[in-house]
Short mmCIF file of N, CA and C in Angstrom, two decimals:
data_model
loop_
_atom_site.label_atom_id
_atom_site.label_comp_id
_atom_site.label_asym_id
_atom_site.label_seq_id
_atom_site.Cartn_x
_atom_site.Cartn_y
_atom_site.Cartn_z
N MET V 1 0.97 -0.88 -0.06
CA MET V 1 0.17 0.12 0.16
C MET V 1 1.05 1.34 0.33
N ASP V 2 0.66 1.92 -0.77
CA ASP V 2 1.68 3.52 -1.00
C ASP V 2 0.68 4.27 -0.12
N ILE V 3 1.20 4.80 0.80
CA ILE V 3 0.75 5.81 1.70
C ILE V 3 1.24 7.30 1.45
N HIS V 4 0.55 8.11 1.19
CA HIS V 4 0.90 9.57 0.60
C HIS V 4 1.77 10.48 1.68
N LYS V 5 0.45 10.05 2.79
CA LYS V 5 0.81 11.13 4.28
C LYS V 5 0.65 10.29 5.58
N GLU V 6 1.07 10.68 6.42
CA GLU V 6 1.08 9.84 7.99
C GLU V 6 1.24 11.08 8.56
N ILE V 7 -0.28 11.16 9.46
CA ILE V 7 0.01 11.76 11.08
C ILE V 7 -0.18 10.89 12.03
N ASP V 8 0.70 11.52 13.16
CA ASP V 8 1.17 10.79 14.33
C ASP V 8 -0.23 11.68 15.37
N THR V 9 -1.57 10.99 16.08
CA THR V 9 -2.30 11.96 16.61
C THR V 9 -2.06 10.86 18.08
N ARG V 10 -1.26 10.21 18.47
CA ARG V 10 -1.05 9.65 19.62
C ARG V 10 -1.45 10.63 20.48
N GLY V 11 -1.96 9.88 21.99
CA GLY V 11 -1.98 10.77 22.91
C GLY V 11 -3.42 11.94 22.99
N LEU V 12 -3.96 11.70 21.26
CA LEU V 12 -5.00 13.12 21.22
C LEU V 12 -6.14 12.00 21.52
N ASN V 13 -7.35 13.06 22.38
CA ASN V 13 -8.50 12.28 22.13
C ASN V 13 -9.69 12.87 21.22
N CYS V 14 -10.62 12.26 21.04
CA CYS V 14 -11.71 12.96 19.97
C CYS V 14 -12.13 14.42 20.36
N PRO V 15 -12.37 15.09 19.83
CA PRO V 15 -12.24 14.67 17.91
C PRO V 15 -10.98 15.13 17.32
N LEU V 16 -9.77 15.66 17.95
CA LEU V 16 -8.54 16.07 17.34
C LEU V 16 -7.87 15.16 16.39
N PRO V 17 -8.17 13.70 16.49
CA PRO V 17 -7.26 12.80 15.53
C PRO V 17 -8.19 12.95 14.06
N ILE V 18 -9.43 13.12 14.24
CA ILE V 18 -10.52 13.52 13.10
C ILE V 18 -9.93 14.70 12.68
N LEU V 19 -10.08 15.31 13.37
CA LEU V 19 -9.69 17.13 12.72
C LEU V 19 -8.54 17.32 12.37
N LYS V 20 -7.62 16.78 12.56
CA LYS V 20 -6.32 16.58 12.27
C LYS V 20 -6.12 15.87 11.02
N ALA V 21 -7.05 14.32 10.72
CA ALA V 21 -7.31 13.77 9.67
C ALA V 21 -7.83 14.79 8.48
N LYS V 22 -8.71 15.33 8.90
CA LYS V 22 -9.91 16.51 7.94
C LYS V 22 -8.53 17.31 7.56
N LYS V 23 -7.82 18.04 8.46
CA LYS V 23 -6.84 19.03 7.54
C LYS V 23 -5.86 18.52 6.59
N ALA V 24 -5.23 17.20 7.18
CA ALA V 24 -4.16 16.52 6.57
C ALA V 24 -5.59 15.91 4.83
N LEU V 25 -6.21 15.47 4.87
CA LEU V 25 -6.99 15.30 3.39
C LEU V 25 -6.85 16.36 2.70
N SER V 26 -7.10 17.57 3.36
CA SER V 26 -7.73 18.78 2.64
C SER V 26 -6.34 19.20 1.52
N ASP V 27 -5.03 18.80 1.89
CA ASP V 27 -4.02 19.36 1.29
C ASP V 27 -3.91 17.91 0.48
N MET V 28 -4.49 16.93 0.29
CA MET V 28 -4.23 15.80 -0.44
C MET V 28 -4.93 15.68 -1.62
N ALA V 29 -4.62 15.14 -2.95
CA ALA V 29 -5.10 14.58 -4.03
C ALA V 29 -5.96 13.53 -3.97
N SER V 30 -6.91 13.91 -4.81
CA SER V 30 -7.91 12.61 -4.80
C SER V 30 -7.32 11.32 -5.08
N GLY V 31 -7.52 10.30 -4.62
CA GLY V 31 -7.42 8.77 -4.51
C GLY V 31 -5.78 8.64 -3.69
N GLN V 32 -5.60 9.61 -3.13
CA GLN V 32 -4.07 9.48 -2.10
C GLN V 32 -4.35 8.94 -0.66
N LEU V 33 -3.78 8.36 -0.19
CA LEU V 33 -4.18 7.89 1.00
C LEU V 33 -2.80 8.49 2.22
N LEU V 34 -3.96 8.42 2.97
CA LEU V 34 -3.47 9.03 4.47
C LEU V 34 -3.46 7.91 5.35
N LYS V 35 -2.68 7.84 6.20
CA LYS V 35 -2.61 7.03 7.31
C LYS V 35 -2.46 7.60 8.60
N VAL V 36 -3.45 7.24 10.08
CA VAL V 36 -3.94 8.43 10.88
C VAL V 36 -3.37 6.91 12.13
N VAL V 37 -2.55 7.58 13.03
CA VAL V 37 -1.87 6.92 14.02
C VAL V 37 -2.65 7.15 15.26
N ALA V 38 -3.79 6.56 15.93
CA ALA V 38 -4.13 6.93 17.31
C ALA V 38 -3.74 6.23 18.35
N THR V 39 -4.23 6.57 19.39
CA THR V 39 -3.89 5.75 20.79
C THR V 39 -5.56 6.11 21.67
N ASP V 40 -6.51 6.34 20.69
CA ASP V 40 -7.94 6.87 21.54
C ASP V 40 -8.88 5.57 21.03
N SER V 41 -9.65 4.69 21.49
CA SER V 41 -10.31 3.65 21.08
C SER V 41 -11.83 3.93 20.65
N GLY V 42 -11.53 5.15 21.11
CA GLY V 42 -13.30 5.76 20.35
C GLY V 42 -12.59 6.02 18.84
N SER V 43 -11.49 5.95 18.66
CA SER V 43 -10.97 6.57 16.96
C SER V 43 -11.55 5.80 16.09
N LEU V 44 -11.74 4.40 16.45
CA LEU V 44 -12.28 3.29 15.36
C LEU V 44 -13.58 3.68 15.09
N ARG V 45 -14.54 3.74 16.04
CA ARG V 45 -16.23 4.26 15.54
C ARG V 45 -15.94 5.51 15.07
N ASP V 46 -15.30 6.52 15.50
CA ASP V 46 -14.91 7.94 14.85
C ASP V 46 -14.72 8.00 13.42
N PHE V 47 -13.68 7.01 13.35
CA PHE V 47 -13.56 7.29 11.51
C PHE V 47 -14.20 6.65 10.52
N GLN V 48 -15.11 5.56 11.44
CA GLN V 48 -15.81 4.83 10.54
C GLN V 48 -17.32 5.91 10.10
N ALA V 49 -17.27 6.63 11.06
CA ALA V 49 -18.42 7.48 11.18
C ALA V 49 -17.55 8.50 10.15
N PHE V 50 -16.48 9.09 10.16
CA PHE V 50 -16.33 10.45 9.44
C PHE V 50 -15.91 9.72 7.81
N ALA V 51 -15.82 8.63 7.73
CA ALA V 51 -15.81 8.29 6.33
C ALA V 51 -17.20 8.37 5.57
N LYS V 52 -18.27 8.07 6.04
CA LYS V 52 -19.33 7.78 5.74
C LYS V 52 -19.91 9.20 5.42
N GLN V 53 -19.50 10.23 6.42
CA GLN V 53 -19.98 11.48 6.27
C GLN V 53 -19.42 12.03 5.21
N THR V 54 -17.90 11.99 4.73
CA THR V 54 -17.51 12.96 3.88
C THR V 54 -17.37 12.29 2.55
N GLY V 55 -17.26 11.04 2.15
CA GLY V 55 -17.23 10.52 1.27
C GLY V 55 -16.07 10.05 1.33
N ASN V 56 -14.97 9.99 2.09
CA ASN V 56 -13.63 9.06 1.72
C ASN V 56 -13.94 8.00 2.48
N GLU V 57 -12.81 7.18 1.66
CA GLU V 57 -12.78 5.77 1.77
C GLU V 57 -11.81 5.16 3.04
N LEU V 58 -12.79 4.86 4.08
CA LEU V 58 -12.25 3.87 4.88
C LEU V 58 -11.36 2.88 4.25
N VAL V 59 -10.10 2.22 3.94
CA VAL V 59 -9.66 1.42 3.56
C VAL V 59 -9.45 0.48 4.42
N GLU V 60 -9.07 0.73 5.40
CA GLU V 60 -8.55 -0.58 6.50
C GLU V 60 -8.35 0.18 8.34
N GLN V 61 -8.37 -0.61 8.86
CA GLN V 61 -8.26 -0.25 10.33
C GLN V 61 -7.29 -1.37 10.92
N GLN V 62 -6.67 -1.09 11.90
CA GLN V 62 -5.96 -2.00 12.59
C GLN V 62 -5.86 -1.53 13.96
N THR V 63 -5.74 -2.83 14.70
CA THR V 63 -5.00 -2.46 16.23
C THR V 63 -4.04 -3.28 16.60
N VAL V 64 -2.66 -2.56 16.84
CA VAL V 64 -1.39 -2.80 16.72
C VAL V 64 -0.98 -2.53 18.46
N ASP V 65 -0.79 -3.70 19.25
CA ASP V 65 -0.80 -3.33 20.53
C ASP V 65 -2.02 -2.38 21.40
N GLU V 66 -1.40 -1.06 21.78
CA GLU V 66 -2.79 0.15 22.17
C GLU V 66 -2.58 1.16 20.81
N GLU V 67 -2.27 1.17 19.83
CA GLU V 67 -2.62 1.68 18.81
C GLU V 67 -3.37 1.32 17.97
N PHE V 68 -3.95 2.26 17.30
CA PHE V 68 -4.96 2.15 16.04
C PHE V 68 -4.91 2.41 15.42
N ILE V 69 -4.83 2.32 13.59
CA ILE V 69 -4.23 2.73 12.74
C ILE V 69 -5.54 2.84 11.87
N HIS V 70 -5.57 3.68 11.01
CA HIS V 70 -6.57 4.14 10.47
C HIS V 70 -6.00 4.58 8.75
N ILE V 71 -6.75 4.07 7.93
CA ILE V 71 -6.02 4.32 6.27
C ILE V 71 -7.34 4.89 5.57
N LEU V 72 -7.10 6.23 5.16
CA LEU V 72 -8.25 6.54 4.54
C LEU V 72 -8.38 6.99 2.96
N ARG V 73 -8.88 6.78 2.05
CA ARG V 73 -8.50 6.88 0.53
C ARG V 73 -9.25 8.61 0.59
N ARG V 74 -8.42 9.41 0.21
CA ARG V 74 -9.32 10.76 -0.32
C ARG V 74 -9.92 10.67 -1.43
N ARG V 75 -11.17 11.26 -1.38
CA ARG V 75 -12.44 11.46 -2.41
C ARG V 75 -11.76 12.01 -3.40
#
C-alpha cells in the first residue's frame, strides 16, 4: 500500500484525531492515502462515521498493541 501522508495523533482524544485527519486530507489529491496513528479507542468508530459523512473511503483499520491505525483514501 502506497501511503502518501502519515499523521501521528497518539495521546490525542476525540475530536482531535478527526480534525487533524480532515486538515491533512484537504491538502491531498483525490485517490491518495492517509495513514492516521491514534491511541484513542473511540477513534475506531469515529473514523467509520467520518468516512461515511465525508465520502472518503476507510480502506483499513488495525489495532496494534495500544495503537489504532486508520487508512483513508481521499475522495
